[in-house]
Amino acid sequence: FEQLGLSLRLRKYPSGLLAIEDPSSASDALIISRINSYIQNFGPVTANELSALEDCPLTLAEERLWICERAGRICRDESVEGVRFYLNRLVQSSAT
């Protein structure tokens, strides 16, 4: 992409998923910030809900949630209704 002068990159996620992304909007810090903002404004989210909010494929939404989870910014609740992600209040309260 760089050779063609395009502002895109091929990113490989830990699961092996490959995605073509705009680096200016797909850095880990920006992804974490956006997802934190969504959860603060809309409440806990599922991968399906994030997929709709970000207008991206479900597998990419899952990868983005896992980035936030690995960073410790969100945590998951697995129940019979599915997996829902919440802000990690323990990390937030220790940061203040």
Short mmCIF file of the N, C-alpha and C atoms (twelve columns), coordinates in Angstrom:
data_MODEL
# 
_entry.id   MODEL 
# 
loop_
_atom_site.group_PDB 
_atom_site.id 
_atom_site.type_symbol 
_atom_site.label_atom_id 
_atom_site.label_alt_id 
_atom_site.label_comp_id 
_atom_site.label_asym_id 
_atom_site.label_seq_id 
_atom_site.Cartn_x 
_atom_site.Cartn_y 
_atom_site.Cartn_z 
_atom_site.pdbx_PDB_model_num 
ATOM 1   N N  . PHE A 1  0.821   -1.201  0.000  1 
ATOM 2   C CA . PHE A 1  0.000   0.000   0.000  1 
ATOM 3   C C  . PHE A 1  0.857   1.254   0.000  1 
ATOM 4   N N  . GLU A 2  1.967   1.199   0.741  1 
ATOM 5   C CA . GLU A 2  2.858   2.352   0.796  1 
ATOM 6   C C  . GLU A 2  3.460   2.629   -0.578 1 
ATOM 7   N N  . GLN A 3  3.803   1.564   -1.296 1 
ATOM 8   C CA . GLN A 3  4.396   1.724   -2.625 1 
ATOM 9   C C  . GLN A 3  3.430   2.399   -3.592 1 
ATOM 10  N N  . LEU A 4  2.144   2.220   -3.353 1 
ATOM 11  C CA . LEU A 4  1.122   2.821   -4.215 1 
ATOM 12  C C  . LEU A 4  0.717   4.208   -3.739 1 
ATOM 13  N N  . GLY A 5  1.284   4.640   -2.622 1 
ATOM 14  C CA . GLY A 5  0.945   5.957   -2.087 1 
ATOM 15  C C  . GLY A 5  -0.406  5.994   -1.391 1 
ATOM 16  N N  . LEU A 6  -0.896  4.844   -0.969 1 
ATOM 17  C CA . LEU A 6  -2.188  4.774   -0.278 1 
ATOM 18  C C  . LEU A 6  -1.974  4.854   1.226  1 
ATOM 19  N N  . SER A 7  -2.867  5.529   1.890  1 
ATOM 20  C CA . SER A 7  -2.744  5.645   3.344  1 
ATOM 21  C C  . SER A 7  -3.479  4.498   4.030  1 
ATOM 22  N N  . LEU A 8  -3.144  3.286   3.640  1 
ATOM 23  C CA . LEU A 8  -3.743  2.088   4.218  1 
ATOM 24  C C  . LEU A 8  -2.619  1.162   4.656  1 
ATOM 25  N N  . ARG A 9  -2.969  0.220   5.531  1 
ATOM 26  C CA . ARG A 9  -1.979  -0.790  5.926  1 
ATOM 27  C C  . ARG A 9  -2.687  -2.125  6.127  1 
ATOM 28  N N  . LEU A 10 -1.916  -3.172  5.975  1 
ATOM 29  C CA . LEU A 10 -2.410  -4.511  6.241  1 
ATOM 30  C C  . LEU A 10 -2.026  -4.840  7.671  1 
ATOM 31  N N  . ARG A 11 -3.009  -5.081  8.508  1 
ATOM 32  C CA . ARG A 11 -2.752  -5.360  9.913  1 
ATOM 33  C C  . ARG A 11 -3.114  -6.800  10.214 1 
ATOM 34  N N  . LYS A 12 -2.222  -7.469  10.923 1 
ATOM 35  C CA . LYS A 12 -2.487  -8.839  11.354 1 
ATOM 36  C C  . LYS A 12 -2.759  -8.812  12.857 1 
ATOM 37  N N  . TYR A 13 -3.952  -9.249  13.231 1 
ATOM 38  C CA . TYR A 13 -4.355  -9.298  14.632 1 
ATOM 39  C C  . TYR A 13 -3.847  -10.590 15.271 1 
ATOM 40  N N  . PRO A 14 -3.789  -10.648 16.605 1 
ATOM 41  C CA . PRO A 14 -3.268  -11.842 17.287 1 
ATOM 42  C C  . PRO A 14 -3.959  -13.150 16.887 1 
ATOM 43  N N  . SER A 15 -5.232  -13.079 16.531 1 
ATOM 44  C CA . SER A 15 -5.954  -14.288 16.131 1 
ATOM 45  C C  . SER A 15 -5.565  -14.760 14.734 1 
ATOM 46  N N  . GLY A 16 -4.848  -13.907 13.991 1 
ATOM 47  C CA . GLY A 16 -4.506  -14.222 12.615 1 
ATOM 48  C C  . GLY A 16 -5.357  -13.470 11.606 1 
ATOM 49  N N  . LEU A 17 -6.385  -12.771 12.078 1 
ATOM 50  C CA . LEU A 17 -7.243  -11.988 11.192 1 
ATOM 51  C C  . LEU A 17 -6.417  -10.916 10.495 1 
ATOM 52  N N  . LEU A 18 -6.587  -10.797 9.194  1 
ATOM 53  C CA . LEU A 18 -5.929  -9.754  8.419  1 
ATOM 54  C C  . LEU A 18 -6.969  -8.712  8.036  1 
ATOM 55  N N  . ALA A 19 -6.622  -7.437  8.229  1 
ATOM 56  C CA . ALA A 19 -7.549  -6.364  7.887  1 
ATOM 57  C C  . ALA A 19 -6.787  -5.230  7.232  1 
ATOM 58  N N  . ILE A 20 -7.387  -4.633  6.223  1 
ATOM 59  C CA . ILE A 20 -6.821  -3.442  5.599  1 
ATOM 60  C C  . ILE A 20 -7.433  -2.256  6.318  1 
ATOM 61  N N  . GLU A 21 -6.569  -1.422  6.921  1 
ATOM 62  C CA . GLU A 21 -7.064  -0.339  7.762  1 
ATOM 63  C C  . GLU A 21 -6.353  0.970   7.455  1 
ATOM 64  N N  . ASP A 22 -7.000  2.048   7.830  1 
ATOM 65  C CA . ASP A 22 -6.403  3.379   7.794  1 
ATOM 66  C C  . ASP A 22 -5.656  3.565   9.111  1 
ATOM 67  N N  . PRO A 23 -4.339  3.685   9.078  1 
ATOM 68  C CA . PRO A 23 -3.577  3.771   10.329 1 
ATOM 69  C C  . PRO A 23 -3.953  4.968   11.198 1 
ATOM 70  N N  . SER A 24 -4.495  6.015   10.604 1 
ATOM 71  C CA . SER A 24 -4.844  7.193   11.397 1 
ATOM 72  C C  . SER A 24 -6.076  6.964   12.273 1 
ATOM 73  N N  . SER A 25 -6.842  5.918   12.004 1 
ATOM 74  C CA . SER A 25 -8.033  5.665   12.823 1 
ATOM 75  C C  . SER A 25 -8.047  4.271   13.435 1 
ATOM 76  N N  . ALA A 26 -6.972  3.501   13.234 1 
ATOM 77  C CA . ALA A 26 -6.995  2.116   13.704 1 
ATOM 78  C C  . ALA A 26 -5.822  1.768   14.618 1 
ATOM 79  N N  . SER A 27 -5.217  2.765   15.239 1 
ATOM 80  C CA . SER A 27 -4.173  2.442   16.212 1 
ATOM 81  C C  . SER A 27 -4.839  1.879   17.465 1 
ATOM 82  N N  . ASP A 28 -4.104  1.110   18.238 1 
ATOM 83  C CA . ASP A 28 -4.675  0.537   19.464 1 
ATOM 84  C C  . ASP A 28 -5.213  1.620   20.381 1 
ATOM 85  N N  . ALA A 29 -4.474  2.717   20.530 1 
ATOM 86  C CA . ALA A 29 -4.907  3.801   21.421 1 
ATOM 87  C C  . ALA A 29 -6.238  4.395   20.967 1 
ATOM 88  N N  . LEU A 30 -6.395  4.598   19.668 1 
ATOM 89  C CA . LEU A 30 -7.649  5.152   19.157 1 
ATOM 90  C C  . LEU A 30 -8.803  4.159   19.286 1 
ATOM 91  N N  . ILE A 31 -8.522  2.903   19.035 1 
ATOM 92  C CA . ILE A 31 -9.557  1.868   19.186 1 
ATOM 93  C C  . ILE A 31 -10.033 1.820   20.632 1 
ATOM 94  N N  . ILE A 32 -9.093  1.804   21.565 1 
ATOM 95  C CA . ILE A 32 -9.437  1.760   22.990 1 
ATOM 96  C C  . ILE A 32 -10.249 2.987   23.377 1 
ATOM 97  N N  . SER A 33 -9.828  4.147   22.918 1 
ATOM 98  C CA . SER A 33 -10.540 5.388   23.226 1 
ATOM 99  C C  . SER A 33 -11.967 5.367   22.697 1 
ATOM 100 N N  . ARG A 34 -12.147 4.930   21.443 1 
ATOM 101 C CA . ARG A 34 -13.499 4.887   20.860 1 
ATOM 102 C C  . ARG A 34 -14.398 3.920   21.604 1 
ATOM 103 N N  . ILE A 35 -13.870 2.728   21.912 1 
ATOM 104 C CA . ILE A 35 -14.699 1.725   22.584 1 
ATOM 105 C C  . ILE A 35 -15.048 2.180   23.999 1 
ATOM 106 N N  . ASN A 36 -14.100 2.778   24.696 1 
ATOM 107 C CA . ASN A 36 -14.410 3.330   26.022 1 
ATOM 108 C C  . ASN A 36 -15.516 4.366   25.924 1 
ATOM 109 N N  . SER A 37 -15.440 5.206   24.920 1 
ATOM 110 C CA . SER A 37 -16.459 6.239   24.712 1 
ATOM 111 C C  . SER A 37 -17.826 5.615   24.431 1 
ATOM 112 N N  . TYR A 38 -17.866 4.588   23.574 1 
ATOM 113 C CA . TYR A 38 -19.133 3.909   23.288 1 
ATOM 114 C C  . TYR A 38 -19.746 3.351   24.571 1 
ATOM 115 N N  . ILE A 39 -18.926 2.680   25.373 1 
ATOM 116 C CA . ILE A 39 -19.452 2.054   26.595 1 
ATOM 117 C C  . ILE A 39 -19.903 3.123   27.588 1 
ATOM 118 N N  . GLN A 40 -19.176 4.228   27.690 1 
ATOM 119 C CA . GLN A 40 -19.591 5.310   28.588 1 
ATOM 120 C C  . GLN A 40 -20.916 5.915   28.138 1 
ATOM 121 N N  . ASN A 41 -21.107 6.046   26.824 1 
ATOM 122 C CA . ASN A 41 -22.318 6.686   26.305 1 
ATOM 123 C C  . ASN A 41 -23.510 5.747   26.165 1 
ATOM 124 N N  . PHE A 42 -23.261 4.496   25.801 1 
ATOM 125 C CA . PHE A 42 -24.360 3.572   25.504 1 
ATOM 126 C C  . PHE A 42 -24.492 2.423   26.492 1 
ATOM 127 N N  . GLY A 43 -23.531 2.274   27.397 1 
ATOM 128 C CA . GLY A 43 -23.545 1.148   28.324 1 
ATOM 129 C C  . GLY A 43 -22.782 -0.033  27.741 1 
ATOM 130 N N  . PRO A 44 -22.803 -1.161  28.450 1 
ATOM 131 C CA . PRO A 44 -22.060 -2.344  28.018 1 
ATOM 132 C C  . PRO A 44 -22.421 -2.738  26.584 1 
ATOM 133 N N  . VAL A 45 -21.429 -3.254  25.848 1 
ATOM 134 C CA . VAL A 45 -21.669 -3.609  24.449 1 
ATOM 135 C C  . VAL A 45 -21.300 -5.058  24.170 1 
ATOM 136 N N  . THR A 46 -21.937 -5.608  23.170 1 
ATOM 137 C CA . THR A 46 -21.578 -6.919  22.643 1 
ATOM 138 C C  . THR A 46 -20.775 -6.685  21.364 1 
ATOM 139 N N  . ALA A 47 -20.172 -7.728  20.851 1 
ATOM 140 C CA . ALA A 47 -19.440 -7.617  19.591 1 
ATOM 141 C C  . ALA A 47 -20.387 -7.228  18.456 1 
ATOM 142 N N  . ASN A 48 -21.619 -7.756  18.482 1 
ATOM 143 C CA . ASN A 48 -22.607 -7.395  17.456 1 
ATOM 144 C C  . ASN A 48 -22.921 -5.909  17.490 1 
ATOM 145 N N  . GLU A 49 -23.110 -5.371  18.691 1 
ATOM 146 C CA . GLU A 49 -23.430 -3.948  18.825 1 
ATOM 147 C C  . GLU A 49 -22.258 -3.081  18.368 1 
ATOM 148 N N  . LEU A 50 -21.046 -3.478  18.747 1 
ATOM 149 C CA . LEU A 50 -19.873 -2.713  18.316 1 
ATOM 150 C C  . LEU A 50 -19.724 -2.783  16.806 1 
ATOM 151 N N  . SER A 51 -19.991 -3.925  16.231 1 
ATOM 152 C CA . SER A 51 -19.931 -4.079  14.778 1 
ATOM 153 C C  . SER A 51 -20.859 -3.066  14.098 1 
ATOM 154 N N  . ALA A 52 -22.051 -2.888  14.640 1 
ATOM 155 C CA . ALA A 52 -23.003 -1.923  14.074 1 
ATOM 156 C C  . ALA A 52 -22.522 -0.483  14.306 1 
ATOM 157 N N  . LEU A 53 -22.010 -0.198  15.501 1 
ATOM 158 C CA . LEU A 53 -21.534 1.154   15.814 1 
ATOM 159 C C  . LEU A 53 -20.343 1.550   14.949 1 
ATOM 160 N N  . GLU A 54 -19.437 0.615   14.713 1 
ATOM 161 C CA . GLU A 54 -18.219 0.892   13.955 1 
ATOM 162 C C  . GLU A 54 -18.400 0.631   12.458 1 
ATOM 163 N N  . ASP A 55 -19.546 0.061   12.092 1 
ATOM 164 C CA . ASP A 55 -19.804 -0.311  10.696 1 
ATOM 165 C C  . ASP A 55 -18.648 -1.154  10.150 1 
ATOM 166 N N  . CYS A 56 -18.372 -2.236  10.891 1 
ATOM 167 C CA . CYS A 56 -17.275 -3.130  10.507 1 
ATOM 168 C C  . CYS A 56 -17.740 -4.579  10.671 1 
ATOM 169 N N  . PRO A 57 -17.012 -5.526  10.094 1 
ATOM 170 C CA . PRO A 57 -17.378 -6.939  10.241 1 
ATOM 171 C C  . PRO A 57 -17.330 -7.380  11.707 1 
ATOM 172 N N  . LEU A 58 -18.130 -8.364  12.039 1 
ATOM 173 C CA . LEU A 58 -18.211 -8.881  13.400 1 
ATOM 174 C C  . LEU A 58 -16.851 -9.364  13.903 1 
ATOM 175 N N  . THR A 59 -16.099 -10.057 13.076 1 
ATOM 176 C CA . THR A 59 -14.795 -10.568 13.514 1 
ATOM 177 C C  . THR A 59 -13.836 -9.431  13.850 1 
ATOM 178 N N  . LEU A 60 -13.903 -8.332  13.126 1 
ATOM 179 C CA . LEU A 60 -13.058 -7.174  13.415 1 
ATOM 180 C C  . LEU A 60 -13.505 -6.503  14.718 1 
ATOM 181 N N  . ALA A 61 -14.806 -6.432  14.947 1 
ATOM 182 C CA . ALA A 61 -15.321 -5.873  16.202 1 
ATOM 183 C C  . ALA A 61 -14.841 -6.712  17.388 1 
ATOM 184 N N  . GLU A 62 -14.856 -8.036  17.236 1 
ATOM 185 C CA . GLU A 62 -14.365 -8.906  18.310 1 
ATOM 186 C C  . GLU A 62 -12.893 -8.646  18.588 1 
ATOM 187 N N  . GLU A 63 -12.096 -8.522  17.541 1 
ATOM 188 C CA . GLU A 63 -10.659 -8.246  17.706 1 
ATOM 189 C C  . GLU A 63 -10.447 -6.931  18.443 1 
ATOM 190 N N  . ARG A 64 -11.226 -5.931  18.096 1 
ATOM 191 C CA . ARG A 64 -11.082 -4.619  18.743 1 
ATOM 192 C C  . ARG A 64 -11.465 -4.693  20.215 1 
ATOM 193 N N  . LEU A 65 -12.487 -5.446  20.540 1 
ATOM 194 C CA . LEU A 65 -12.852 -5.629  21.951 1 
ATOM 195 C C  . LEU A 65 -11.740 -6.354  22.702 1 
ATOM 196 N N  . TRP A 66 -11.127 -7.335  22.058 1 
ATOM 197 C CA . TRP A 66 -10.040 -8.076  22.715 1 
ATOM 198 C C  . TRP A 66 -8.827  -7.181  22.939 1 
ATOM 199 N N  . ILE A 67 -8.573  -6.240  22.036 1 
ATOM 200 C CA . ILE A 67 -7.478  -5.278  22.239 1 
ATOM 201 C C  . ILE A 67 -7.725  -4.501  23.532 1 
ATOM 202 N N  . CYS A 68 -8.942  -4.019  23.690 1 
ATOM 203 C CA . CYS A 68 -9.292  -3.258  24.899 1 
ATOM 204 C C  . CYS A 68 -9.212  -4.124  26.148 1 
ATOM 205 N N  . GLU A 69 -9.665  -5.358  26.019 1 
ATOM 206 C CA . GLU A 69 -9.639  -6.270  27.161 1 
ATOM 207 C C  . GLU A 69 -8.197  -6.586  27.566 1 
ATOM 208 N N  . ARG A 70 -7.346  -6.870  26.585 1 
ATOM 209 C CA . ARG A 70 -5.935  -7.153  26.891 1 
ATOM 210 C C  . ARG A 70 -5.247  -5.946  27.515 1 
ATOM 211 N N  . ALA A 71 -5.673  -4.747  27.155 1 
ATOM 212 C CA . ALA A 71 -5.104  -3.523  27.725 1 
ATOM 213 C C  . ALA A 71 -5.642  -3.263  29.128 1 
ATOM 214 N N  . GLY A 72 -6.649  -4.043  29.546 1 
ATOM 215 C CA . GLY A 72 -7.209  -3.890  30.886 1 
ATOM 216 C C  . GLY A 72 -8.248  -2.792  31.009 1 
ATOM 217 N N  . ARG A 73 -8.680  -2.222  29.888 1 
ATOM 218 C CA . ARG A 73 -9.631  -1.108  29.942 1 
ATOM 219 C C  . ARG A 73 -11.080 -1.566  30.039 1 
ATOM 220 N N  . ILE A 74 -11.359 -2.767  29.553 1 
ATOM 221 C CA . ILE A 74 -12.719 -3.318  29.650 1 
ATOM 222 C C  . ILE A 74 -12.623 -4.743  30.184 1 
ATOM 223 N N  . CYS A 75 -13.760 -5.244  30.646 1 
ATOM 224 C CA . CYS A 75 -13.827 -6.634  31.091 1 
ATOM 225 C C  . CYS A 75 -15.111 -7.239  30.544 1 
ATOM 226 N N  . ARG A 76 -15.136 -8.553  30.517 1 
ATOM 227 C CA . ARG A 76 -16.278 -9.242  29.912 1 
ATOM 228 C C  . ARG A 76 -17.145 -9.914  30.955 1 
ATOM 229 N N  . ASP A 77 -18.392 -10.092 30.603 1 
ATOM 230 C CA . ASP A 77 -19.331 -10.889 31.383 1 
ATOM 231 C C  . ASP A 77 -19.915 -11.911 30.429 1 
ATOM 232 N N  . GLU A 78 -19.627 -13.176 30.688 1 
ATOM 233 C CA . GLU A 78 -20.159 -14.252 29.849 1 
ATOM 234 C C  . GLU A 78 -21.362 -14.855 30.555 1 
ATOM 235 N N  . SER A 79 -22.493 -14.864 29.877 1 
ATOM 236 C CA . SER A 79 -23.710 -15.429 30.452 1 
ATOM 237 C C  . SER A 79 -24.452 -16.188 29.359 1 
ATOM 238 N N  . VAL A 80 -25.614 -16.717 29.701 1 
ATOM 239 C CA . VAL A 80 -26.416 -17.440 28.709 1 
ATOM 240 C C  . VAL A 80 -26.896 -16.491 27.614 1 
ATOM 241 N N  . GLU A 81 -26.912 -15.195 27.897 1 
ATOM 242 C CA . GLU A 81 -27.325 -14.202 26.902 1 
ATOM 243 C C  . GLU A 81 -26.196 -13.834 25.948 1 
ATOM 244 N N  . GLY A 82 -24.977 -14.289 26.236 1 
ATOM 245 C CA . GLY A 82 -23.845 -13.980 25.382 1 
ATOM 246 C C  . GLY A 82 -22.750 -13.263 26.156 1 
ATOM 247 N N  . VAL A 83 -21.822 -12.683 25.434 1 
ATOM 248 C CA . VAL A 83 -20.688 -11.982 26.036 1 
ATOM 249 C C  . VAL A 83 -20.917 -10.483 25.891 1 
ATOM 250 N N  . ARG A 84 -20.848 -9.789  27.015 1 
ATOM 251 C CA . ARG A 84 -21.039 -8.341  27.040 1 
ATOM 252 C C  . ARG A 84 -19.818 -7.716  27.703 1 
ATOM 253 N N  . PHE A 85 -19.357 -6.598  27.146 1 
ATOM 254 C CA . PHE A 85 -18.155 -5.940  27.648 1 
ATOM 255 C C  . PHE A 85 -18.516 -4.667  28.397 1 
ATOM 256 N N  . TYR A 86 -17.874 -4.489  29.553 1 
ATOM 257 C CA . TYR A 86 -18.095 -3.352  30.452 1 
ATOM 258 C C  . TYR A 86 -16.782 -2.612  30.659 1 
ATOM 259 N N  . LEU A 87 -16.872 -1.355  31.077 1 
ATOM 260 C CA . LEU A 87 -15.669 -0.641  31.489 1 
ATOM 261 C C  . LEU A 87 -15.085 -1.342  32.702 1 
ATOM 262 N N  . ASN A 88 -13.777 -1.399  32.788 1 
ATOM 263 C CA . ASN A 88 -13.107 -2.014  33.929 1 
ATOM 264 C C  . ASN A 88 -12.989 -0.958  35.025 1 
ATOM 265 N N  . ARG A 89 -13.937 -0.943  35.932 1 
ATOM 266 C CA . ARG A 89 -13.990 0.071   36.997 1 
ATOM 267 C C  . ARG A 89 -12.811 -0.056  37.959 1 
ATOM 268 N N  . LEU A 90 -12.256 -1.254  38.115 1 
ATOM 269 C CA . LEU A 90 -11.129 -1.425  39.032 1 
ATOM 270 C C  . LEU A 90 -9.897  -0.669  38.531 1 
ATOM 271 N N  . VAL A 91 -9.644  -0.737  37.238 1 
ATOM 272 C CA . VAL A 91 -8.509  -0.024  36.670 1 
ATOM 273 C C  . VAL A 91 -8.744  1.471   36.720 1 
ATOM 274 N N  . GLN A 92 -9.983  1.877   36.420 1 
ATOM 275 C CA . GLN A 92 -10.303 3.304   36.402 1 
ATOM 276 C C  . GLN A 92 -10.192 3.920   37.799 1 
ATOM 277 N N  . SER A 93 -10.660 3.208   38.837 1 
ATOM 278 C CA . SER A 93 -10.598 3.778   40.175 1 
ATOM 279 C C  . SER A 93 -9.176  3.807   40.716 1 
ATOM 280 N N  . SER A 94 -8.324  2.894   40.289 1 
ATOM 281 C CA . SER A 94 -6.941  2.913   40.772 1 
ATOM 282 C C  . SER A 94 -6.122  3.984   40.057 1 
ATOM 283 N N  . ALA A 95 -6.595  4.433   38.883 1 
ATOM 284 C CA . ALA A 95 -5.892  5.471   38.123 1 
ATOM 285 C C  . ALA A 95 -6.171  6.870   38.687 1 
ATOM 286 N N  . THR A 96 -7.248  6.993   39.447 1 
ATOM 287 C CA . THR A 96 -7.605  8.331   39.980 1 
ATOM 288 C C  . THR A 96 -7.025  8.543   41.357 1 
# 
